PDB file of C-alpha atoms and ligand atoms in Angstrom:
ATOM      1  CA  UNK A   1      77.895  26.428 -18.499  1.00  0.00           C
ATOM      2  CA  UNK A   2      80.463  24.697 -20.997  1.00  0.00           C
ATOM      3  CA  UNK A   3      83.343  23.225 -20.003  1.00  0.00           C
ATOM      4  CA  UNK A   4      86.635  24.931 -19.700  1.00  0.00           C
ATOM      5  CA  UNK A   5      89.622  22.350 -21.663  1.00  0.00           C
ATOM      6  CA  UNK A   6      92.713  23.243 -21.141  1.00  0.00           C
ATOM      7  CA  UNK A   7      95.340  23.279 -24.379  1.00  0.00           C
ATOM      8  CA  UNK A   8      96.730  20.164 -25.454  1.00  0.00           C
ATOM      9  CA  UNK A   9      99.950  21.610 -25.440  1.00  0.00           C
ATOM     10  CA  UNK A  10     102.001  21.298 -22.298  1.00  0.00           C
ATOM     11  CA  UNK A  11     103.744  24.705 -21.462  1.00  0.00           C
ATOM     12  CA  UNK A  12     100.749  26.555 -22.862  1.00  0.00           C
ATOM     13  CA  UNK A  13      98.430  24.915 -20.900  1.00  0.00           C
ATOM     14  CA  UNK A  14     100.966  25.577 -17.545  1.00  0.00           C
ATOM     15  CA  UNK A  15     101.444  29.198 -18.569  1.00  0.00           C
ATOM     16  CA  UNK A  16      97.766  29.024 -17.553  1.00  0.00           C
ATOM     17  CA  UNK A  17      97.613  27.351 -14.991  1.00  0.00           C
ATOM     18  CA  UNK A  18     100.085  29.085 -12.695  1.00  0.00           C
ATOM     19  CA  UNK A  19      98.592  32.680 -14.552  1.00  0.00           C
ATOM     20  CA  UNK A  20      95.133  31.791 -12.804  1.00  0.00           C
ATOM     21  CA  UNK A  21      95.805  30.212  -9.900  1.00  0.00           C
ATOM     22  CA  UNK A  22      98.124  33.036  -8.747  1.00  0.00           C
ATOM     23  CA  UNK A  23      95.419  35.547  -9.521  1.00  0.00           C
ATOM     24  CA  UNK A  24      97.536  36.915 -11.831  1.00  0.00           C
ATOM     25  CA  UNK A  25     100.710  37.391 -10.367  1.00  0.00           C
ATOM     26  CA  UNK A  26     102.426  34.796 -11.269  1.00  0.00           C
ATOM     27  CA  UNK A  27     103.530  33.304 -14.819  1.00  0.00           C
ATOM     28  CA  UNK A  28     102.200  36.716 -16.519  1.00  0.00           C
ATOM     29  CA  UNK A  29     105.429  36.888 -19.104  1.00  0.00           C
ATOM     30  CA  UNK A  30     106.576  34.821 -22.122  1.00  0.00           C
ATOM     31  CA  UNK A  31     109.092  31.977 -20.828  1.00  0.00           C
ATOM     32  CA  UNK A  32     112.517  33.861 -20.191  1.00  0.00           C
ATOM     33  CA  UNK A  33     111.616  37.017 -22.324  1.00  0.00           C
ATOM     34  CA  UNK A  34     110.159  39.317 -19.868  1.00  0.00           C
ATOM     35  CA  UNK A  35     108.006  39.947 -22.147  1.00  0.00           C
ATOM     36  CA  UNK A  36     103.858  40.574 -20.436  1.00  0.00           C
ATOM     37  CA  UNK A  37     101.261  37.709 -21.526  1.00  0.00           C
ATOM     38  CA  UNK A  38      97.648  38.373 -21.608  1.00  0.00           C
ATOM     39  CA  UNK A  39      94.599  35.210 -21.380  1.00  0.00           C
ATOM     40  CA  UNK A  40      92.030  35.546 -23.531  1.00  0.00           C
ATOM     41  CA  UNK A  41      88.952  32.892 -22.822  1.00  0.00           C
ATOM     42  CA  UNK A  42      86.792  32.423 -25.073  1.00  0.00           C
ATOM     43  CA  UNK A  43      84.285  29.292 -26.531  1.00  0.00           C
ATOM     44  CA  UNK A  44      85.214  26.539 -29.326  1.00  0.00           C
ATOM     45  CA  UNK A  45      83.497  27.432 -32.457  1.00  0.00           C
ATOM     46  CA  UNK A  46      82.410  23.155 -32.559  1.00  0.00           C
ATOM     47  CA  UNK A  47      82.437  21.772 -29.121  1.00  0.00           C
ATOM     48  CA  UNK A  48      81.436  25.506 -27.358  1.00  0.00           C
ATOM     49  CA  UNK A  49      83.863  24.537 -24.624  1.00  0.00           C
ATOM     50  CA  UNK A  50      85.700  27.171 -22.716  1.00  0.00           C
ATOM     51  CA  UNK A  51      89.022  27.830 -23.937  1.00  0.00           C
ATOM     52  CA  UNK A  52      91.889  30.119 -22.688  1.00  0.00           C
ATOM     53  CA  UNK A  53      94.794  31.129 -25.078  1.00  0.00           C
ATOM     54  CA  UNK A  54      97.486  33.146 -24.063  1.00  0.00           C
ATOM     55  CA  UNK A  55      98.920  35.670 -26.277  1.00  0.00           C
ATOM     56  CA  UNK A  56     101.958  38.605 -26.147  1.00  0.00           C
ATOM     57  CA  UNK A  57     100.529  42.010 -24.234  1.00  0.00           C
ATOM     58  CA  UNK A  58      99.770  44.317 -26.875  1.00  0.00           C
ATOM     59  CA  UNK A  59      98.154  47.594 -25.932  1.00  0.00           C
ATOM     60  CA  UNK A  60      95.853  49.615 -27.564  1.00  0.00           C
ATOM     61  CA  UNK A  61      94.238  52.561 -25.281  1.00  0.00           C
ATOM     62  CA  UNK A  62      91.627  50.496 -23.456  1.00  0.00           C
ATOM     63  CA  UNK A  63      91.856  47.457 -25.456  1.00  0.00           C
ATOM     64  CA  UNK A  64      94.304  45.031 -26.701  1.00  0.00           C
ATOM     65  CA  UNK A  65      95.198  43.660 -29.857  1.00  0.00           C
ATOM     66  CA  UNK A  66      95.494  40.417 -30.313  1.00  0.00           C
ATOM     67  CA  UNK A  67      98.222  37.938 -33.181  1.00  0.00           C
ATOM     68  CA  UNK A  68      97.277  35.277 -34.259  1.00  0.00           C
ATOM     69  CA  UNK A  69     100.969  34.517 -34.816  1.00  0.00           C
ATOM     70  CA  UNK A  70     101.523  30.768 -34.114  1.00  0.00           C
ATOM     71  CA  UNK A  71     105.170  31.392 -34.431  1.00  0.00           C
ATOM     72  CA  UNK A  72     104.883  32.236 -38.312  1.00  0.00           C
ATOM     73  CA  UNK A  73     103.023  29.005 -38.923  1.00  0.00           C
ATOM     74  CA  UNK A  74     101.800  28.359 -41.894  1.00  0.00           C
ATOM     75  CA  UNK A  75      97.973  27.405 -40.942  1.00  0.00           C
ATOM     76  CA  UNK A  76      95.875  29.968 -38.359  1.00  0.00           C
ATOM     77  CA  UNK A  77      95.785  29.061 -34.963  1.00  0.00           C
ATOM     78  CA  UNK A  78      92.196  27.650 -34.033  1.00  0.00           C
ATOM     79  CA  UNK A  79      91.351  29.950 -31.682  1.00  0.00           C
ATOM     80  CA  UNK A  80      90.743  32.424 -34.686  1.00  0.00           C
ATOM     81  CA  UNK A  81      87.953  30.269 -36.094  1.00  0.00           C
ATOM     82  CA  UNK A  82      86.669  30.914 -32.708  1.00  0.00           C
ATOM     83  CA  UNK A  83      86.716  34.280 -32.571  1.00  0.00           C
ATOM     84  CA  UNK A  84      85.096  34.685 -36.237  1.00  0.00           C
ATOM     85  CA  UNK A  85      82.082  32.828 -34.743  1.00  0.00           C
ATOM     86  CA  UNK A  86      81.531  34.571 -31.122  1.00  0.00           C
ATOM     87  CA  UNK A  87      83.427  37.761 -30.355  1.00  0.00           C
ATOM     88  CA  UNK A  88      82.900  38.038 -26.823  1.00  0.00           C
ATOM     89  CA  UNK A  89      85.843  36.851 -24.541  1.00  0.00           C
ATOM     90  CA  UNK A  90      87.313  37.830 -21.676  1.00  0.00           C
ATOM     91  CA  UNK A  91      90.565  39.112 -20.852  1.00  0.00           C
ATOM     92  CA  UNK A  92      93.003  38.891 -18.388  1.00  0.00           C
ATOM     93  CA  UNK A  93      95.595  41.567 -17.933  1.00  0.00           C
ATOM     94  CA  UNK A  94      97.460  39.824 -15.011  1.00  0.00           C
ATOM     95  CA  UNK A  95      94.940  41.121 -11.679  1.00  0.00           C
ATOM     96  CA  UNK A  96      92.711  42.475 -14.088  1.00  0.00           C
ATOM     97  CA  UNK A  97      90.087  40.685 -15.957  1.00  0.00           C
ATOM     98  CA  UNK A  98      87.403  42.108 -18.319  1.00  0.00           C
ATOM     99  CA  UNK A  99      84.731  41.458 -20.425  1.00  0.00           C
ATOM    100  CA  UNK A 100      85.757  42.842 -24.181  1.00  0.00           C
ATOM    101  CA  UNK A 101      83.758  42.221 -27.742  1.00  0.00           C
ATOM    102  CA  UNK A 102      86.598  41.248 -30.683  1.00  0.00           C
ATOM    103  CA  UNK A 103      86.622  42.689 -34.557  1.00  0.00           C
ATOM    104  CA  UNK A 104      88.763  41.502 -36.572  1.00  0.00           C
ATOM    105  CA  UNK A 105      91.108  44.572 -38.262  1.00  0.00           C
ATOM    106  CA  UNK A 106      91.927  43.621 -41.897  1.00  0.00           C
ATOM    107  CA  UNK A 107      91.892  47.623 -43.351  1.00  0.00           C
ATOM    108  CA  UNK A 108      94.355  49.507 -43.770  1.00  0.00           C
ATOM    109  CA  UNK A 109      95.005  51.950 -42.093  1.00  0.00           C
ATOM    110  CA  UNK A 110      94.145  50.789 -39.097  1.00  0.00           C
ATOM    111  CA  UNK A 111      95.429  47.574 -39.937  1.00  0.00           C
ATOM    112  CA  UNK A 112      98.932  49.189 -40.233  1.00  0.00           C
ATOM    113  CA  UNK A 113      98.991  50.916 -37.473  1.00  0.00           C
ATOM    114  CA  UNK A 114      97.336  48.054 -34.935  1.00  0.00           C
ATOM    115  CA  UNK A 115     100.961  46.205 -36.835  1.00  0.00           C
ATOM    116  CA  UNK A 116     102.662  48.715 -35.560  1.00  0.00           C
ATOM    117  CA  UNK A 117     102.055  48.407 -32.482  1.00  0.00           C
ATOM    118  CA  UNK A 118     102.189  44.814 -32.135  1.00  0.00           C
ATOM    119  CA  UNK A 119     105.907  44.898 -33.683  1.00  0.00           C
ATOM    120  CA  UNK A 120     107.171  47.471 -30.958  1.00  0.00           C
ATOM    121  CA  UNK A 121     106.079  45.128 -27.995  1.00  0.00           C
ATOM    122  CA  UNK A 122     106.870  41.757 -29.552  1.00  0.00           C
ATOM    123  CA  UNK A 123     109.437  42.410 -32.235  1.00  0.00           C
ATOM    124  CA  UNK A 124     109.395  38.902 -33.395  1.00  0.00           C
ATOM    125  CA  UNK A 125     105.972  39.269 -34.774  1.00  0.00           C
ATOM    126  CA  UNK A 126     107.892  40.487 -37.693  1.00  0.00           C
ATOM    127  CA  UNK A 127     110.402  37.797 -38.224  1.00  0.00           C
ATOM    128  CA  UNK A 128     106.922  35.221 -38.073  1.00  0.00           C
ATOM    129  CA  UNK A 129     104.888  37.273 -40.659  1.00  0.00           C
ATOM    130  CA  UNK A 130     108.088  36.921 -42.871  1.00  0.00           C
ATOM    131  CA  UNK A 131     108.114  33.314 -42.463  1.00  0.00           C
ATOM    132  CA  UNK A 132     105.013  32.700 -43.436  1.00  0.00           C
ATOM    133  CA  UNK A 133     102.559  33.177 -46.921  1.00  0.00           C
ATOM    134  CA  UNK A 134      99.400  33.834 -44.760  1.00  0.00           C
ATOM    135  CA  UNK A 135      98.565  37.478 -43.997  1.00  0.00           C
ATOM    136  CA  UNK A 136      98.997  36.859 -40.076  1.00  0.00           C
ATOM    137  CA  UNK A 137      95.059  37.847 -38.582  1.00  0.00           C
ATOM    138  CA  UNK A 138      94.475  40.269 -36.167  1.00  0.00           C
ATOM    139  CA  UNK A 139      91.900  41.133 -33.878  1.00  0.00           C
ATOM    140  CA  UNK A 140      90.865  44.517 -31.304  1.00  0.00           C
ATOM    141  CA  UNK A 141      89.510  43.420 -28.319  1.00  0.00           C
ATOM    142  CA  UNK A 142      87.945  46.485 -27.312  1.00  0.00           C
ATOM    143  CA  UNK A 143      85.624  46.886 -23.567  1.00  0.00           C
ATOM    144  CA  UNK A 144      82.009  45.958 -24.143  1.00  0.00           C
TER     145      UNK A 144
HETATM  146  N1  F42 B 201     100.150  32.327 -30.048  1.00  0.00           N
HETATM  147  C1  F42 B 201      99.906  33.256 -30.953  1.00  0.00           C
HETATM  148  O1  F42 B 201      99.362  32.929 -32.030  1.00  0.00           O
HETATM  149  N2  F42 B 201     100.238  34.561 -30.748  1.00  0.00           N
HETATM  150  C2  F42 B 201     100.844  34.979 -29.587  1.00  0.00           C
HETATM  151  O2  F42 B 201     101.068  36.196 -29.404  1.00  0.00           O
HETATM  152  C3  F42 B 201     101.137  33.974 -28.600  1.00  0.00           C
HETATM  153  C4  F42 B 201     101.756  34.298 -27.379  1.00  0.00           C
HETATM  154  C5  F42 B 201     101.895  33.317 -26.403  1.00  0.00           C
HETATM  155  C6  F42 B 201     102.430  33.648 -25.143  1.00  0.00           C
HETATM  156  C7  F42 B 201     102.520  32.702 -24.145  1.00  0.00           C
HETATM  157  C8  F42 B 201     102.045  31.415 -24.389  1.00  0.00           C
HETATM  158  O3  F42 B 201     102.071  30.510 -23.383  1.00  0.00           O
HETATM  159  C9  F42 B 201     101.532  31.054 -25.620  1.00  0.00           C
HETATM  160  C10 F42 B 201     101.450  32.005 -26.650  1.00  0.00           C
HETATM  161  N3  F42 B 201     100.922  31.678 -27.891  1.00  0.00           N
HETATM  162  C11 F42 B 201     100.731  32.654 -28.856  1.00  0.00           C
HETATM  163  C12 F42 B 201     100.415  30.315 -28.185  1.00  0.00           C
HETATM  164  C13 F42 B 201      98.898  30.328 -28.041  1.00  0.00           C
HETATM  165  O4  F42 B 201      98.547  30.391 -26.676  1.00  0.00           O
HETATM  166  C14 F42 B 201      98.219  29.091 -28.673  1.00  0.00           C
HETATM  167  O5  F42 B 201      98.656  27.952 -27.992  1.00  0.00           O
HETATM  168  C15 F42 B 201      98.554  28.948 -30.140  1.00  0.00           C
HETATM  169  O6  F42 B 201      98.205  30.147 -30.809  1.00  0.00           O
HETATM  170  C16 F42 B 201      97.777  27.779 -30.744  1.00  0.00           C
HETATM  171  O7  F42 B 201      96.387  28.026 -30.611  1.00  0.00           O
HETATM  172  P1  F42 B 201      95.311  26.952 -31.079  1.00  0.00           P
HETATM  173  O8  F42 B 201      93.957  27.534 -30.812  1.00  0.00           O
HETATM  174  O9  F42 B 201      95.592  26.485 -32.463  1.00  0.00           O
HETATM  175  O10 F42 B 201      95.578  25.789 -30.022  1.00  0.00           O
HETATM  176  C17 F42 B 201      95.577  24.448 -30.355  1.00  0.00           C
HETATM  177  C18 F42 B 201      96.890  23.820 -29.931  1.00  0.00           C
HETATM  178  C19 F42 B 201      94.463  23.848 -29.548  1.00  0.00           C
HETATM  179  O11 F42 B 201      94.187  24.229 -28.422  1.00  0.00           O
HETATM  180  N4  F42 B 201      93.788  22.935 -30.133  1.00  0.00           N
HETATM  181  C20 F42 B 201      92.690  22.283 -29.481  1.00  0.00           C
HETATM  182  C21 F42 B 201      92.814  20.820 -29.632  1.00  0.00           C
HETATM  183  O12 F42 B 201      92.202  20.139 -28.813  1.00  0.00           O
HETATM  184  O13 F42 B 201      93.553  20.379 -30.531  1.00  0.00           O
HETATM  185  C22 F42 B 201      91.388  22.721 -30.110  1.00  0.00           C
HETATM  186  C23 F42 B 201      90.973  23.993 -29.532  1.00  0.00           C
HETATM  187  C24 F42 B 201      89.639  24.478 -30.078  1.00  0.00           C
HETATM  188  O14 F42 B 201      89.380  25.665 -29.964  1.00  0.00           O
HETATM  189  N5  F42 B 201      88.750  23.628 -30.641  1.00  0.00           N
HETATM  190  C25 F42 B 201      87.482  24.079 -31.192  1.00  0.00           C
HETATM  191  C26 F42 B 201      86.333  23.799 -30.296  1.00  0.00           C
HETATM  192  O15 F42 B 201      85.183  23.881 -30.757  1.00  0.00           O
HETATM  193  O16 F42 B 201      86.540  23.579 -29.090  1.00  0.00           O
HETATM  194  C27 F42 B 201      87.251  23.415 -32.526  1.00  0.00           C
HETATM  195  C28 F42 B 201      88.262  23.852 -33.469  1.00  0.00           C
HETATM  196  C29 F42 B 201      87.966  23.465 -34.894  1.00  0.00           C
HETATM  197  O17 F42 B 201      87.506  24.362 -35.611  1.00  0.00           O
HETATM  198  O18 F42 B 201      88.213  22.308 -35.237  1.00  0.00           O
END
């Protein structure tokens, strides 16, 4: 079994942290926002470590959809190279955590309304796909 490494990136890599060691009770919402935070683990596309990435709580019937955002960055986050190369993660819904296969949704018109829905629970998706020239990926994580 790989490795898990944690993010390089300080407050991510807390978020994490306090998100699994509380067994998800704790440290489930984006800083100060309120806002609900899901963990998706999956494996580095070069080293096949374990990685966990949190992302904003975006529901879609049984499965969730997942931005690759990076704060309207203008390169993808890496985690999406991961996901192109093995679609099985895991996610963790604060006490809940299950095994889900990822496509990625590029079509309208699902596309549009998966977009939809990520706008209404994290309305500054918008402002970030504005800010930058890349068409921002997403990805269904749907229950295997
Ligand atoms: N990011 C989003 O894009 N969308 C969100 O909705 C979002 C919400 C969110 C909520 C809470 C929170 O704490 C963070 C949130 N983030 C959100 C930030 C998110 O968790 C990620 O930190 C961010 O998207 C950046 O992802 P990243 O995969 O680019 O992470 C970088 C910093 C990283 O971990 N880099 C590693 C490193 O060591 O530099 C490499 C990780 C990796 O996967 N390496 C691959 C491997 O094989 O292991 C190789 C990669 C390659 O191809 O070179």
């Amino acid at each position: 079994m790989a490795d898990y490494v944690p993010s390089p990136i300080q407050w991510v890599r807390d978020q994490v942290e306090l998100y699994e060691s509380s067994g998800g009770t704790e440290g489930t919402e984006l800083l100060d926002t309120g806002l609900p935070v899901v963990i998706v683990t999956h494996r580095g596309n070069r080293t096949g470590s374990i990685r966990k990435t949190p992302l904003m709580r975006v529901k879609d019937g049984d499965g969730y959809v997942l931005v690759a955002s990076q704060g309207g960055a203008p390169k993808n986050p890496v985690w999406v190279y991961n996901l192109r190369e093995d679609p099985n993660v895991e996610v963790r819904d604060r006490t809940d955590v299950m095994a889900m296969r990822v496509r990625e949704v590029e079509e309208a018109p699902e596309r549009e309304r998966l977009w939809a829905l990520c706008v209404e629970a994290f309305p500054p998706y918008e402002e970030y796909q504005g800010k930058t020239s890349r068409t921002i990926p997403l990805f269904l994580a749907e229950p295997v």
